[in-house]
PDB file of N, CA and C in Angstrom:
ATOM      1  N   GLY G   1      20.115  12.797   7.392  1.00 75.00           N
ATOM      2  CA  GLY G   1      21.145  13.689   6.970  1.00 75.00           C
ATOM      3  C   GLY G   1      20.795  14.379   5.667  1.00 75.00           C
ATOM      4  N   ARG G   2      21.822  14.862   5.061  1.00 86.00           N
ATOM      5  CA  ARG G   2      21.668  15.650   3.842  1.00 86.00           C
ATOM      6  C   ARG G   2      21.119  14.833   2.665  1.00 86.00           C
ATOM      7  N   ALA G   3      21.570  13.587   2.543  1.00 87.00           N
ATOM      8  CA  ALA G   3      21.084  12.729   1.457  1.00 87.00           C
ATOM      9  C   ALA G   3      19.589  12.459   1.622  1.00 87.00           C
ATOM     10  N   ARG G   4      19.159  12.227   2.854  1.00 87.00           N
ATOM     11  CA  ARG G   4      17.741  11.982   3.131  1.00 87.00           C
ATOM     12  C   ARG G   4      16.917  13.228   2.813  1.00 87.00           C
ATOM     13  N   GLN G   5      17.477  14.379   3.129  1.00 88.00           N
ATOM     14  CA  GLN G   5      16.787  15.636   2.831  1.00 88.00           C
ATOM     15  C   GLN G   5      16.644  15.820   1.317  1.00 88.00           C
ATOM     16  N   SER G   6      17.701  15.554   0.566  1.00 90.00           N
ATOM     17  CA  SER G   6      17.642  15.668  -0.893  1.00 90.00           C
ATOM     18  C   SER G   6      16.623  14.709  -1.478  1.00 90.00           C
ATOM     19  N   LEU G   7      16.605  13.487  -0.959  1.00 91.00           N
ATOM     20  CA  LEU G   7      15.636  12.508  -1.442  1.00 91.00           C
ATOM     21  C   LEU G   7      14.218  12.968  -1.132  1.00 91.00           C
ATOM     22  N   ALA G   8      13.984  13.505   0.047  1.00 90.00           N
ATOM     23  CA  ALA G   8      12.647  13.975   0.425  1.00 90.00           C
ATOM     24  C   ALA G   8      12.180  15.092  -0.508  1.00 90.00           C
ATOM     25  N   VAL G   9      13.079  15.985  -0.894  1.00 90.00           N
ATOM     26  CA  VAL G   9      12.736  17.057  -1.828  1.00 90.00           C
ATOM     27  C   VAL G   9      12.355  16.474  -3.189  1.00 90.00           C
ATOM     28  N   CYS G  10      13.133  15.504  -3.661  1.00 91.00           N
ATOM     29  CA  CYS G  10      12.841  14.848  -4.943  1.00 91.00           C
ATOM     30  C   CYS G  10      11.526  14.080  -4.889  1.00 91.00           C
ATOM     31  N   VAL G  11      11.268  13.422  -3.778  1.00 90.00           N
ATOM     32  CA  VAL G  11      10.023  12.664  -3.620  1.00 90.00           C
ATOM     33  C   VAL G  11       8.822  13.608  -3.654  1.00 90.00           C
ATOM     34  N   ALA G  12       8.946  14.771  -3.057  1.00 90.00           N
ATOM     35  CA  ALA G  12       7.845  15.742  -3.090  1.00 90.00           C
ATOM     36  C   ALA G  12       7.534  16.148  -4.530  1.00 90.00           C
ATOM     37  N   LYS G  13       8.566  16.366  -5.318  1.00 92.00           N
ATOM     38  CA  LYS G  13       8.354  16.704  -6.732  1.00 92.00           C
ATOM     39  C   LYS G  13       7.736  15.534  -7.478  1.00 92.00           C
ATOM     40  N   LEU G  14       8.248  14.339  -7.228  1.00 91.00           N
ATOM     41  CA  LEU G  14       7.719  13.138  -7.857  1.00 91.00           C
ATOM     42  C   LEU G  14       6.246  12.949  -7.497  1.00 91.00           C
ATOM     43  N   ASN G  15       5.901  13.227  -6.263  1.00 90.00           N
ATOM     44  CA  ASN G  15       4.527  13.079  -5.801  1.00 90.00           C
ATOM     45  C   ASN G  15       3.560  13.959  -6.596  1.00 90.00           C
ATOM     46  N   THR G  16       3.998  15.122  -7.011  1.00 92.00           N
ATOM     47  CA  THR G  16       3.111  16.030  -7.749  1.00 92.00           C
ATOM     48  C   THR G  16       2.742  15.492  -9.126  1.00 92.00           C
ATOM     49  N   VAL G  17       3.613  14.697  -9.726  1.00 90.00           N
ATOM     50  CA  VAL G  17       3.345  14.195 -11.077  1.00 90.00           C
ATOM     51  C   VAL G  17       2.869  12.748 -11.105  1.00 90.00           C
ATOM     52  N   ALA G  18       3.149  11.981 -10.082  1.00 91.00           N
ATOM     53  CA  ALA G  18       2.845  10.552 -10.139  1.00 91.00           C
ATOM     54  C   ALA G  18       1.707  10.113  -9.219  1.00 91.00           C
ATOM     55  N   ASN G  19       1.414  10.868  -8.193  1.00 88.00           N
ATOM     56  CA  ASN G  19       0.398  10.441  -7.226  1.00 88.00           C
ATOM     57  C   ASN G  19      -0.986  10.814  -7.750  1.00 88.00           C
ATOM     58  N   SER G  20      -1.573   9.880  -8.466  1.00 81.00           N
ATOM     59  CA  SER G  20      -2.868  10.122  -9.100  1.00 81.00           C
ATOM     60  C   SER G  20      -4.053   9.764  -8.205  1.00 81.00           C
ATOM     61  N   ARG G  21      -3.809   9.133  -7.073  1.00 85.00           N
ATOM     62  CA  ARG G  21      -4.905   8.703  -6.194  1.00 85.00           C
ATOM     63  C   ARG G  21      -5.163   9.629  -5.022  1.00 85.00           C
ATOM     64  N   ARG G  22      -4.259  10.549  -4.778  1.00 84.00           N
ATOM     65  CA  ARG G  22      -4.457  11.492  -3.674  1.00 84.00           C
ATOM     66  C   ARG G  22      -4.258  12.901  -4.195  1.00 84.00           C
ATOM     67  N   LYS G  23      -3.848  13.781  -3.325  1.00 85.00           N
ATOM     68  CA  LYS G  23      -3.706  15.192  -3.683  1.00 85.00           C
ATOM     69  C   LYS G  23      -2.503  15.473  -4.568  1.00 85.00           C
ATOM     70  N   GLY G  24      -1.488  14.641  -4.479  1.00 83.00           N
ATOM     71  CA  GLY G  24      -0.272  14.902  -5.239  1.00 83.00           C
ATOM     72  C   GLY G  24       0.455  16.129  -4.715  1.00 83.00           C
ATOM     73  N   ARG G  25       0.541  16.222  -3.411  1.00 83.00           N
ATOM     74  CA  ARG G  25       1.145  17.385  -2.753  1.00 83.00           C
ATOM     75  C   ARG G  25       2.620  17.522  -3.090  1.00 83.00           C
ATOM     76  N   GLY G  26       3.048  18.749  -3.274  1.00 86.00           N
ATOM     77  CA  GLY G  26       4.452  19.033  -3.508  1.00 86.00           C
ATOM     78  C   GLY G  26       5.121  19.652  -2.299  1.00 86.00           C
ATOM     79  N   ASP G  27       4.376  19.794  -1.227  1.00 86.00           N
ATOM     80  CA  ASP G  27       4.896  20.463  -0.026  1.00 86.00           C
ATOM     81  C   ASP G  27       5.256  19.474   1.082  1.00 86.00           C
ATOM     82  N   LEU G  28       5.618  18.265   0.702  1.00 85.00           N
ATOM     83  CA  LEU G  28       5.958  17.240   1.691  1.00 85.00           C
ATOM     84  C   LEU G  28       7.326  17.543   2.288  1.00 85.00           C
ATOM     85  N   GLY G  29       7.339  18.468   3.200  1.00 83.00           N
ATOM     86  CA  GLY G  29       8.588  18.974   3.761  1.00 83.00           C
ATOM     87  C   GLY G  29       9.376  17.946   4.549  1.00 83.00           C
ATOM     88  N   PHE G  30      10.667  18.131   4.530  1.00 87.00           N
ATOM     89  CA  PHE G  30      11.624  17.259   5.183  1.00 87.00           C
ATOM     90  C   PHE G  30      11.546  17.347   6.707  1.00 87.00           C
ATOM     91  N   GLU G  31      11.079  18.467   7.219  1.00 88.00           N
ATOM     92  CA  GLU G  31      11.062  18.697   8.660  1.00 88.00           C
ATOM     93  C   GLU G  31      10.239  17.651   9.407  1.00 88.00           C
ATOM     94  N   VAL G  32       9.130  17.244   8.818  1.00 88.00           N
ATOM     95  CA  VAL G  32       8.275  16.243   9.461  1.00 88.00           C
ATOM     96  C   VAL G  32       9.022  14.917   9.583  1.00 88.00           C
ATOM     97  N   LEU G  33       9.688  14.522   8.525  1.00 89.00           N
ATOM     98  CA  LEU G  33      10.451  13.273   8.557  1.00 89.00           C
ATOM     99  C   LEU G  33      11.551  13.334   9.609  1.00 89.00           C
ATOM    100  N   GLU G  34      12.256  14.427   9.682  1.00 90.00           N
ATOM    101  CA  GLU G  34      13.320  14.573  10.684  1.00 90.00           C
ATOM    102  C   GLU G  34      12.766  14.516  12.096  1.00 90.00           C
ATOM    103  N   ARG G  35      11.613  15.137  12.303  1.00 89.00           N
ATOM    104  CA  ARG G  35      10.990  15.119  13.626  1.00 89.00           C
ATOM    105  C   ARG G  35      10.610  13.679  14.009  1.00 89.00           C
ATOM    106  N   CYS G  36      10.140  12.923  13.018  1.00 89.00           N
ATOM    107  CA  CYS G  36       9.793  11.521  13.269  1.00 89.00           C
ATOM    108  C   CYS G  36      11.021  10.722  13.693  1.00 89.00           C
ATOM    109  N   TYR G  37      12.132  10.943  13.009  1.00 89.00           N
ATOM    110  CA  TYR G  37      13.365  10.247  13.400  1.00 89.00           C
ATOM    111  C   TYR G  37      13.794  10.645  14.808  1.00 89.00           C
ATOM    112  N   MET G  38      13.634  11.914  15.159  1.00 88.00           N
ATOM    113  CA  MET G  38      13.996  12.363  16.502  1.00 88.00           C
ATOM    114  C   MET G  38      13.146  11.670  17.560  1.00 88.00           C
ATOM    115  N   VAL G  39      11.847  11.525  17.286  1.00 86.00           N
ATOM    116  CA  VAL G  39      10.951  10.856  18.229  1.00 86.00           C
ATOM    117  C   VAL G  39      11.373   9.402  18.416  1.00 86.00           C
ATOM    118  N   LEU G  40      11.696   8.732  17.317  1.00 87.00           N
ATOM    119  CA  LEU G  40      12.095   7.322  17.411  1.00 87.00           C
ATOM    120  C   LEU G  40      13.435   7.155  18.116  1.00 87.00           C
ATOM    121  N   GLU G  41      14.352   8.067  17.887  1.00 87.00           N
ATOM    122  CA  GLU G  41      15.663   7.989  18.532  1.00 87.00           C
ATOM    123  C   GLU G  41      15.591   8.271  20.022  1.00 87.00           C
ATOM    124  N   SER G  42      14.584   9.028  20.432  1.00 82.00           N
ATOM    125  CA  SER G  42      14.467   9.380  21.849  1.00 82.00           C
ATOM    126  C   SER G  42      13.576   8.403  22.616  1.00 82.00           C
ATOM    127  N   ALA G  43      13.190   7.311  21.967  1.00 69.00           N
ATOM    128  CA  ALA G  43      12.319   6.331  22.616  1.00 69.00           C
ATOM    129  C   ALA G  43      12.995   5.785  23.871  1.00 69.00           C
ATOM    130  N   ASP G  44      12.245   5.767  24.946  1.00 71.00           N
ATOM    131  CA  ASP G  44      12.783   5.295  26.216  1.00 71.00           C
ATOM    132  C   ASP G  44      12.069   4.026  26.691  1.00 71.00           C
ATOM    133  N   GLY G  45      11.559   3.267  25.736  1.00 66.00           N
ATOM    134  CA  GLY G  45      10.869   2.039  26.102  1.00 66.00           C
ATOM    135  C   GLY G  45       9.358   2.169  26.084  1.00 66.00           C
ATOM    136  N   ASP G  46       8.855   3.393  26.221  1.00 67.00           N
ATOM    137  CA  ASP G  46       7.411   3.619  26.167  1.00 67.00           C
ATOM    138  C   ASP G  46       6.996   3.778  24.714  1.00 67.00           C
ATOM    139  N   PHE G  47       6.024   2.985  24.291  1.00 71.00           N
ATOM    140  CA  PHE G  47       5.518   3.086  22.931  1.00 71.00           C
ATOM    141  C   PHE G  47       4.252   3.925  22.968  1.00 71.00           C
ATOM    142  N   THR G  48       4.374   5.167  22.536  1.00 78.00           N
ATOM    143  CA  THR G  48       3.265   6.116  22.573  1.00 78.00           C
ATOM    144  C   THR G  48       2.660   6.284  21.190  1.00 78.00           C
ATOM    145  N   ALA G  49       1.591   7.056  21.128  1.00 80.00           N
ATOM    146  CA  ALA G  49       0.980   7.374  19.832  1.00 80.00           C
ATOM    147  C   ALA G  49       1.992   8.091  18.943  1.00 80.00           C
ATOM    148  N   ALA G  50       2.818   8.934  19.532  1.00 83.00           N
ATOM    149  CA  ALA G  50       3.834   9.655  18.758  1.00 83.00           C
ATOM    150  C   ALA G  50       4.806   8.675  18.109  1.00 83.00           C
ATOM    151  N   HIS G  51       5.189   7.641  18.837  1.00 86.00           N
ATOM    152  CA  HIS G  51       6.086   6.627  18.280  1.00 86.00           C
ATOM    153  C   HIS G  51       5.417   5.867  17.139  1.00 86.00           C
ATOM    154  N   SER G  52       4.154   5.587  17.300  1.00 88.00           N
ATOM    155  CA  SER G  52       3.412   4.888  16.256  1.00 88.00           C
ATOM    156  C   SER G  52       3.349   5.726  14.977  1.00 88.00           C
ATOM    157  N   ILE G  53       3.051   7.010  15.110  1.00 89.00           N
ATOM    158  CA  ILE G  53       2.990   7.914  13.956  1.00 89.00           C
ATOM    159  C   ILE G  53       4.367   8.051  13.321  1.00 89.00           C
ATOM    160  N   ALA G  54       5.379   8.218  14.151  1.00 91.00           N
ATOM    161  CA  ALA G  54       6.747   8.358  13.645  1.00 91.00           C
ATOM    162  C   ALA G  54       7.194   7.088  12.934  1.00 91.00           C
ATOM    163  N   ASN G  55       6.855   5.949  13.488  1.00 92.00           N
ATOM    164  CA  ASN G  55       7.219   4.679  12.874  1.00 92.00           C
ATOM    165  C   ASN G  55       6.535   4.515  11.515  1.00 92.00           C
ATOM    166  N   GLN G  56       5.268   4.865  11.437  1.00 94.00           N
ATOM    167  CA  GLN G  56       4.539   4.760  10.178  1.00 94.00           C
ATOM    168  C   GLN G  56       5.160   5.673   9.115  1.00 94.00           C
ATOM    169  N   ALA G  57       5.482   6.893   9.491  1.00 93.00           N
ATOM    170  CA  ALA G  57       6.048   7.853   8.525  1.00 93.00           C
ATOM    171  C   ALA G  57       7.415   7.399   8.033  1.00 93.00           C
ATOM    172  N   THR G  58       8.269   7.004   8.942  1.00 94.00           N
ATOM    173  CA  THR G  58       9.609   6.593   8.519  1.00 94.00           C
ATOM    174  C   THR G  58       9.551   5.291   7.725  1.00 94.00           C
ATOM    175  N   SER G  59       8.667   4.384   8.106  1.00 96.00           N
ATOM    176  CA  SER G  59       8.535   3.120   7.364  1.00 96.00           C
ATOM    177  C   SER G  59       8.037   3.362   5.947  1.00 96.00           C
ATOM    178  N   SER G  60       7.068   4.256   5.787  1.00 95.00           N
ATOM    179  CA  SER G  60       6.547   4.517   4.445  1.00 95.00           C
ATOM    180  C   SER G  60       7.594   5.218   3.581  1.00 95.00           C
ATOM    181  N   PHE G  61       8.390   6.088   4.198  1.00 94.00           N
ATOM    182  CA  PHE G  61       9.449   6.760   3.444  1.00 94.00           C
ATOM    183  C   PHE G  61      10.505   5.742   2.998  1.00 94.00           C
ATOM    184  N   TRP G  62      10.884   4.822   3.895  1.00 94.00           N
ATOM    185  CA  TRP G  62      11.879   3.805   3.546  1.00 94.00           C
ATOM    186  C   TRP G  62      11.344   2.819   2.515  1.00 94.00           C
ATOM    187  N   ALA G  63      10.054   2.521   2.557  1.00 96.00           N
ATOM    188  CA  ALA G  63       9.464   1.649   1.537  1.00 96.00           C
ATOM    189  C   ALA G  63       9.523   2.321   0.163  1.00 96.00           C
ATOM    190  N   LEU G  64       9.260   3.616   0.131  1.00 95.00           N
ATOM    191  CA  LEU G  64       9.346   4.370  -1.115  1.00 95.00           C
ATOM    192  C   LEU G  64      10.790   4.408  -1.608  1.00 95.00           C
ATOM    193  N   ARG G  65      11.708   4.627  -0.706  1.00 94.00           N
ATOM    194  CA  ARG G  65      13.131   4.630  -1.054  1.00 94.00           C
ATOM    195  C   ARG G  65      13.549   3.279  -1.633  1.00 94.00           C
ATOM    196  N   GLY G  66      13.101   2.209  -1.003  1.00 95.00           N
ATOM    197  CA  GLY G  66      13.411   0.876  -1.496  1.00 95.00           C
ATOM    198  C   GLY G  66      12.827   0.622  -2.883  1.00 95.00           C
ATOM    199  N   TYR G  67      11.619   1.091  -3.092  1.00 95.00           N
ATOM    200  CA  TYR G  67      10.994   0.947  -4.410  1.00 95.00           C
ATOM    201  C   TYR G  67      11.821   1.666  -5.467  1.00 95.00           C
ATOM    202  N   LEU G  68      12.228   2.890  -5.163  1.00 94.00           N
ATOM    203  CA  LEU G  68      13.010   3.671  -6.129  1.00 94.00           C
ATOM    204  C   LEU G  68      14.343   2.993  -6.426  1.00 94.00           C
ATOM    205  N   ARG G  69      14.958   2.455  -5.409  1.00 94.00           N
ATOM    206  CA  ARG G  69      16.232   1.749  -5.607  1.00 94.00           C
ATOM    207  C   ARG G  69      16.024   0.533  -6.508  1.00 94.00           C
ATOM    208  N   HIS G  70      14.996  -0.244  -6.243  1.00 93.00           N
ATOM    209  CA  HIS G  70      14.702  -1.423  -7.055  1.00 93.00           C
ATOM    210  C   HIS G  70      14.338  -1.012  -8.489  1.00 93.00           C
ATOM    211  N   ALA G  71      13.522   0.015  -8.634  1.00 92.00           N
ATOM    212  CA  ALA G  71      13.100   0.472  -9.965  1.00 92.00           C
ATOM    213  C   ALA G  71      14.284   0.973 -10.784  1.00 92.00           C
ATOM    214  N   SER G  72      15.276   1.526 -10.129  1.00 92.00           N
ATOM    215  CA  SER G  72      16.438   2.053 -10.854  1.00 92.00           C
ATOM    216  C   SER G  72      17.233   0.942 -11.530  1.00 92.00           C
ATOM    217  N   GLU G  73      17.028  -0.281 -11.097  1.00 92.00           N
ATOM    218  CA  GLU G  73      17.729  -1.423 -11.682  1.00 92.00           C
ATOM    219  C   GLU G  73      17.032  -1.968 -12.930  1.00 92.00           C
ATOM    220  N   SER G  74      15.806  -1.500 -13.189  1.00 90.00           N
ATOM    221  CA  SER G  74      15.060  -1.978 -14.359  1.00 90.00           C
ATOM    222  C   SER G  74      14.210  -0.838 -14.931  1.00 90.00           C
ATOM    223  N   LEU G  75      14.874   0.217 -15.332  1.00 88.00           N
ATOM    224  CA  LEU G  75      14.173   1.404 -15.824  1.00 88.00           C
ATOM    225  C   LEU G  75      13.307   1.132 -17.046  1.00 88.00           C
ATOM    226  N   GLU G  76      13.657   0.109 -17.817  1.00 90.00           N
ATOM    227  CA  GLU G  76      12.888  -0.195 -19.017  1.00 90.00           C
ATOM    228  C   GLU G  76      11.456  -0.636 -18.690  1.00 90.00           C
ATOM    229  N   ARG G  77      11.211  -1.045 -17.449  1.00 89.00           N
ATOM    230  CA  ARG G  77       9.867  -1.472 -17.032  1.00 89.00           C
ATOM    231  C   ARG G  77       9.015  -0.328 -16.490  1.00 89.00           C
ATOM    232  N   ILE G  78       9.588   0.835 -16.334  1.00 90.00           N
ATOM    233  CA  ILE G  78       8.861   1.975 -15.779  1.00 90.00           C
ATOM    234  C   ILE G  78       8.038   2.640 -16.876  1.00 90.00           C
ATOM    235  N   ASP G  79       6.755   2.780 -16.618  1.00 89.00           N
ATOM    236  CA  ASP G  79       5.877   3.476 -17.556  1.00 89.00           C
ATOM    237  C   ASP G  79       6.235   4.964 -17.517  1.00 89.00           C
ATOM    238  N   PRO G  80       6.465   5.587 -18.663  1.00 90.00           N
ATOM    239  CA  PRO G  80       6.816   7.021 -18.682  1.00 90.00           C
ATOM    240  C   PRO G  80       5.744   7.905 -18.036  1.00 90.00           C
ATOM    241  N   TYR G  81       4.498   7.461 -18.118  1.00 90.00           N
ATOM    242  CA  TYR G  81       3.444   8.165 -17.379  1.00 90.00           C
ATOM    243  C   TYR G  81       3.472   7.583 -15.973  1.00 90.00           C
ATOM    244  N   LEU G  82       4.135   8.263 -15.088  1.00 91.00           N
ATOM    245  CA  LEU G  82       4.455   7.716 -13.768  1.00 91.00           C
ATOM    246  C   LEU G  82       3.234   7.292 -12.965  1.00 91.00           C
ATOM    247  N   GLY G  83       2.108   7.922 -13.203  1.00 90.00           N
ATOM    248  CA  GLY G  83       0.882   7.572 -12.509  1.00 90.00           C
ATOM    249  C   GLY G  83       0.381   6.178 -12.843  1.00 90.00           C
ATOM    250  N   ASN G  84       0.903   5.563 -13.898  1.00 93.00           N
ATOM    251  CA  ASN G  84       0.522   4.200 -14.278  1.00 93.00           C
ATOM    252  C   ASN G  84       1.344   3.133 -13.561  1.00 93.00           C
ATOM    253  N   ASN G  85       2.327   3.510 -12.791  1.00 92.00           N
ATOM    254  CA  ASN G  85       3.165   2.564 -12.056  1.00 92.00           C
ATOM    255  C   ASN G  85       2.543   2.345 -10.676  1.00 92.00           C
ATOM    256  N   ALA G  86       1.759   1.259 -10.582  1.00 93.00           N
ATOM    257  CA  ALA G  86       0.978   1.014  -9.363  1.00 93.00           C
ATOM    258  C   ALA G  86       1.840   0.960  -8.106  1.00 93.00           C
ATOM    259  N   GLY G  87       2.991   0.317  -8.174  1.00 94.00           N
ATOM    260  CA  GLY G  87       3.859   0.226  -6.997  1.00 94.00           C
ATOM    261  C   GLY G  87       4.338   1.591  -6.531  1.00 94.00           C
ATOM    262  N   LEU G  88       4.690   2.419  -7.478  1.00 94.00           N
ATOM    263  CA  LEU G  88       5.122   3.779  -7.147  1.00 94.00           C
ATOM    264  C   LEU G  88       3.980   4.568  -6.532  1.00 94.00           C
ATOM    265  N   VAL G  89       2.823   4.509  -7.155  1.00 95.00           N
ATOM    266  CA  VAL G  89       1.674   5.265  -6.651  1.00 95.00           C
ATOM    267  C   VAL G  89       1.283   4.784  -5.262  1.00 95.00           C
ATOM    268  N   ASP G  90       1.275   3.474  -5.043  1.00 95.00           N
ATOM    269  CA  ASP G  90       0.944   2.938  -3.711  1.00 95.00           C
ATOM    270  C   ASP G  90       1.862   3.517  -2.644  1.00 95.00           C
ATOM    271  N   ARG G  91       3.136   3.541  -2.933  1.00 95.00           N
ATOM    272  CA  ARG G  91       4.106   4.033  -1.948  1.00 95.00           C
ATOM    273  C   ARG G  91       4.011   5.544  -1.758  1.00 95.00           C
ATOM    274  N   LEU G  92       3.725   6.265  -2.826  1.00 95.00           N
ATOM    275  CA  LEU G  92       3.532   7.714  -2.697  1.00 95.00           C
ATOM    276  C   LEU G  92       2.282   8.031  -1.880  1.00 95.00           C
ATOM    277  N   VAL G  93       1.225   7.263  -2.089  1.00 95.00           N
ATOM    278  CA  VAL G  93      -0.001   7.445  -1.304  1.00 95.00           C
ATOM    279  C   VAL G  93       0.298   7.210   0.172  1.00 95.00           C
ATOM    280  N   ASP G  94       0.991   6.112   0.494  1.00 94.00           N
ATOM    281  CA  ASP G  94       1.345   5.828   1.889  1.00 94.00           C
ATOM    282  C   ASP G  94       2.177   6.947   2.488  1.00 94.00           C
ATOM    283  N   TRP G  95       3.165   7.432   1.736  1.00 93.00           N
ATOM    284  CA  TRP G  95       4.033   8.490   2.235  1.00 93.00           C
ATOM    285  C   TRP G  95       3.237   9.776   2.453  1.00 93.00           C
ATOM    286  N   GLU G  96       2.393  10.147   1.499  1.00 92.00           N
ATOM    287  CA  GLU G  96       1.619  11.379   1.654  1.00 92.00           C
ATOM    288  C   GLU G  96       0.687  11.293   2.862  1.00 92.00           C
ATOM    289  N   GLU G  97       0.030  10.160   3.039  1.00 93.00           N
ATOM    290  CA  GLU G  97      -0.874   9.995   4.183  1.00 93.00           C
ATOM    291  C   GLU G  97      -0.117  10.053   5.507  1.00 93.00           C
ATOM    292  N   SER G  98       1.003   9.362   5.585  1.00 92.00           N
ATOM    293  CA  SER G  98       1.748   9.363   6.846  1.00 92.00           C
ATOM    294  C   SER G  98       2.410  10.718   7.081  1.00 92.00           C
ATOM    295  N   TRP G  99       2.816  11.408   6.008  1.00 90.00           N
ATOM    296  CA  TRP G  99       3.370  12.756   6.148  1.00 90.00           C
ATOM    297  C   TRP G  99       2.306  13.702   6.702  1.00 90.00           C
ATOM    298  N   GLU G 100       1.080  13.599   6.179  1.00 90.00           N
ATOM    299  CA  GLU G 100       0.001  14.454   6.677  1.00 90.00           C
ATOM    300  C   GLU G 100      -0.270  14.195   8.153  1.00 90.00           C
ATOM    301  N   MET G 101      -0.265  12.939   8.537  1.00 89.00           N
ATOM    302  CA  MET G 101      -0.461  12.598   9.948  1.00 89.00           C
ATOM    303  C   MET G 101       0.695  13.148  10.781  1.00 89.00           C
ATOM    304  N   GLY G 102       1.893  12.995  10.282  1.00 87.00           N
ATOM    305  CA  GLY G 102       3.053  13.538  10.974  1.00 87.00           C
ATOM    306  C   GLY G 102       2.990  15.043  11.108  1.00 87.00           C
ATOM    307  N   THR G 103       2.545  15.710  10.065  1.00 86.00           N
ATOM    308  CA  THR G 103       2.414  17.167  10.112  1.00 86.00           C
ATOM    309  C   THR G 103       1.429  17.574  11.197  1.00 86.00           C
ATOM    310  N   ARG G 104       0.346  16.831  11.272  1.00 84.00           N
ATOM    311  CA  ARG G 104      -0.709  17.140  12.239  1.00 84.00           C
ATOM    312  C   ARG G 104      -0.209  17.009  13.673  1.00 84.00           C
ATOM    313  N   TYR G 105       0.647  16.012  13.937  1.00 80.00           N
ATOM    314  CA  TYR G 105       1.035  15.719  15.319  1.00 80.00           C
ATOM    315  C   TYR G 105       2.485  16.015  15.677  1.00 80.00           C
ATOM    316  N   MET G 106       3.405  15.765  14.774  1.00 74.00           N
ATOM    317  CA  MET G 106       4.820  15.880  15.108  1.00 74.00           C
ATOM    318  C   MET G 106       5.292  17.306  15.315  1.00 74.00           C
ATOM    319  N   GLN G 107       4.622  18.251  14.719  1.00 67.00           N
ATOM    320  CA  GLN G 107       5.091  19.635  14.813  1.00 67.00           C
ATOM    321  C   GLN G 107       4.387  20.423  15.905  1.00 67.00           C
ATOM    322  N   HIS G 108       3.539  19.753  16.663  1.00 65.00           N
ATOM    323  CA  HIS G 108       2.800  20.418  17.746  1.00 65.00           C
ATOM    324  C   HIS G 108       3.123  19.715  19.057  1.00 65.00           C
ATOM    325  N   GLU G 109       3.902  20.351  19.860  1.00 58.00           N
ATOM    326  CA  GLU G 109       4.410  19.751  21.105  1.00 58.00           C
ATOM    327  C   GLU G 109       3.297  19.234  22.010  1.00 58.00           C
ATOM    328  N   LYS G 110       2.199  19.970  22.141  1.00 56.00           N
ATOM    329  CA  LYS G 110       1.103  19.533  23.019  1.00 56.00           C
ATOM    330  C   LYS G 110       0.489  18.235  22.521  1.00 56.00           C
ATOM    331  N   LEU G 111       0.257  18.133  21.210  1.00 56.00           N
ATOM    332  CA  LEU G 111      -0.321  16.908  20.655  1.00 56.00           C
ATOM    333  C   LEU G 111       0.672  15.758  20.729  1.00 56.00           C
ATOM    334  N   LEU G 112       1.930  16.070  20.530  1.00 59.00           N
ATOM    335  CA  LEU G 112       2.969  15.048  20.538  1.00 59.00           C
ATOM    336  C   LEU G 112       3.077  14.383  21.912  1.00 59.00           C
ATOM    337  N   ASN G 113       2.898  15.152  22.951  1.00 58.00           N
ATOM    338  CA  ASN G 113       3.035  14.636  24.303  1.00 58.00           C
ATOM    339  C   ASN G 113       1.719  14.178  24.928  1.00 58.00           C
ATOM    340  N   ALA G 114       0.655  14.227  24.159  1.00 54.00           N
ATOM    341  CA  ALA G 114      -0.671  13.863  24.701  1.00 54.00           C
ATOM    342  C   ALA G 114      -0.780  12.360  24.879  1.00 54.00           C
TER     343      ALA G 114
END
């Protein structure tokens, strides 16, 4: 929904300043995440490559969300240079990688159904 979309936009901005191990992309669009949720919701018992990619993307996004929720409870432990927060960077790396995979497959109907 709308809250997830807002969080995805914020995460993309956060990725540009904190993801020191990868590209630090700021274009991590919400559309890929939504497409992944649609694939998982339409599962009919068959576990396909599309389901695997969608599961990885949504899981990495939820892990990042969980990290942010936990970190918000102890802000004094967050290094102001966000790239020094290993847990944050790990989760941003996972999200960026799974987002890229999702972009490659989720937005192309032929690849999605292959």
